[in-house]
Amino acid sequence: MTPYPARLLACATTAALLLAACQSPADHLAKADQAAYAIVSAKRADLARDAERFSIEPRADSLRLRLLGGTGVAEELSLVECLAIADETNRQWQDRRESLYLQALDLALERWRFGWIPEGGGAAELDGDGDGADTATGSLGLELSKVLGSGALLLADLGLSLTRDLSTGDAWTTTGDFGFSLTQPLLRGFGSAITLEPLTQAERDVVYAARDYERFRRTLAVQVADRYYRILQQADEFDNERTNYENLMKLRERNEGLAQAGRLSDIQVNQALQDELRAESRVLQAEQRLAGLLDDFKVFLGLPVHCALSIDRAELARLAERGIDDLPITEETAVRFALAERLDLANLRGAIEDAERAVRIAVDDLRMGIDVIASGGGTSEDDQPLKFQDGGIDWALTLDIDFALDRRPQRNAFRAALIALQAAGRAREQLEDQITADLRDLLRTLVQLRAELEIQTNSVGLAERRVESTRLNFDAGRAETRDLLEAQEALVTAQNAATRARIDYELARLALFRDLEALRVEEGRYDVDDEFAARLERIDPAPAPEPAQVPQP
């Protein structure tokens, strides 16, 4: 009969292996989430204040699901609420979250590859012939491997075998065996810089992905604001056109009454009627454009197109009440700040460092290979699986040399790495130039839009006074119908232009802070970073600048 210690060892080993192998899919998923979320949180800590608030799981109570379930949106949505909806249901946002998660999962895998990696297995076999079974065998094995920082690969294995001769009825025979090997590169592949490169690159890739994610959030916030404000603009235009149409109807009815009394010619009646019909057409067109913008906005947010969605018209009034602030930054400071803070530019600078490391690895791959391999192993006595005799342990020391006589693939890879390094440098230079050009254009646009807004605001006031004056003169018989129609048309044009200028200015202002990497997006809201002034002071410690002037070409 098999000795008790041997049976105990076999049972314990089998139980441990079975326990490790019997994890449910949910257990594996939970561990994957734990590893990936921890990495994402750590990498985003310096980029976002809501780094802990990250999940790829769709919310069970998202607005889309509520709408599909028959629960509508009762209130008018503010811009911040629309941004929160985009956080929940925008498909691009979800794609970016999943991309960052998968990048973190890749890093978790690379970290695992440089730790102790266990593997285990077992087998059972029954041999015999036509007369019956002769021999029963079973085996269990456990292997550990680890890549060391020097480039060495360490392997160790431990096995347990059980054999029984069924033809004689003998008891089970238990034996143990072990083995190990250590492979250490001495030339090609030696050192942590070469060995740990996959882990280094994986760590940096997650940083790049986190920066891309934060950059995307800020860009998407501006896109939400753009679509939201364009709907407000179109709604305001619709209101203006409808008011104009109603005023023209009243004017036409008045003219018809005067014409019937013989106090006005049919020409002026027809003039009012023609403008009324034209205004009615514009109302229908404005209403159609507004409905189209709302549908596009629902698709953009990830909401069902058939749902009822209304936005808060008071947002436009609040935007007007805020007024126009002086630009907080000059062109020179803006460029310096953006070149120091832009996340996409930081990624390209990191890509240059990656390319430099790739060149060093390609150079290492051109060298000859010299590896030292130390190995050994042994088998225990029968029924004593943990007892190994000195004479039963074998070992070997091997020197493996690769003279690298033909390194044509490695030579080509080296040249490709050098080209990639040069391309990375050009990409960084191009983005730096593009950032500079974009900021100059944005600052010019902001100055122009600020002047345009002041002009259009004054134009609205002038147009309102003109309408009032013309109406009084028309009532007194000192003005023609055409004069009143032209004044009314000028008022509608000025009102629409003023709204457009105000929204254009606000969107350009948001785009400036986005391109300065000074826009914070967190927990369904966005605003200019409250640390912007301090960050600006670190870049440009000079006194506060005067309002920005139009950059000279």
Short mmCIF file of N, CA and C in Angstrom, two decimals, residues 1-11 383-384:
data_model
loop_
_atom_site.label_atom_id
_atom_site.label_comp_id
_atom_site.label_asym_id
_atom_site.label_seq_id
_atom_site.Cartn_x
_atom_site.Cartn_y
_atom_site.Cartn_z
N MET A 1 0.85 -1.20 0.00
CA MET A 1 0.00 0.00 0.00
C MET A 1 0.88 1.25 0.00
N THR A 2 0.44 2.29 -0.70
CA THR A 2 1.22 3.52 -0.77
C THR A 2 1.37 4.14 0.61
N PRO A 3 2.61 4.53 1.02
CA PRO A 3 2.82 5.15 2.33
C PRO A 3 1.93 6.38 2.50
N TYR A 4 1.59 6.63 3.77
CA TYR A 4 0.67 7.73 4.08
C TYR A 4 1.20 9.09 3.60
N PRO A 5 2.46 9.47 3.84
CA PRO A 5 2.94 10.77 3.37
C PRO A 5 2.81 10.93 1.87
N ALA A 6 3.09 9.87 1.12
CA ALA A 6 3.00 9.96 -0.33
C ALA A 6 1.55 10.18 -0.77
N ARG A 7 0.62 9.43 -0.12
CA ARG A 7 -0.78 9.61 -0.46
C ARG A 7 -1.27 11.01 -0.09
N LEU A 8 -0.82 11.48 1.05
CA LEU A 8 -1.21 12.83 1.49
C LEU A 8 -0.70 13.88 0.51
N LEU A 9 0.53 13.73 0.05
CA LEU A 9 1.10 14.69 -0.91
C LEU A 9 0.32 14.66 -2.21
N ALA A 10 0.00 13.45 -2.69
CA ALA A 10 -0.74 13.34 -3.95
C ALA A 10 -2.12 13.97 -3.83
N CYS A 11 -2.81 13.70 -2.74
CA CYS A 11 -4.15 14.26 -2.54
C CYS A 11 -4.11 15.78 -2.41
N ASP A 383 8.29 5.27 -3.62
CA ASP A 383 7.45 5.49 -2.44
C ASP A 383 8.02 6.50 -1.46
N GLN A 384 9.02 7.26 -1.90
CA GLN A 384 9.56 8.36 -1.10
C GLN A 384 9.73 9.57 -2.03
#
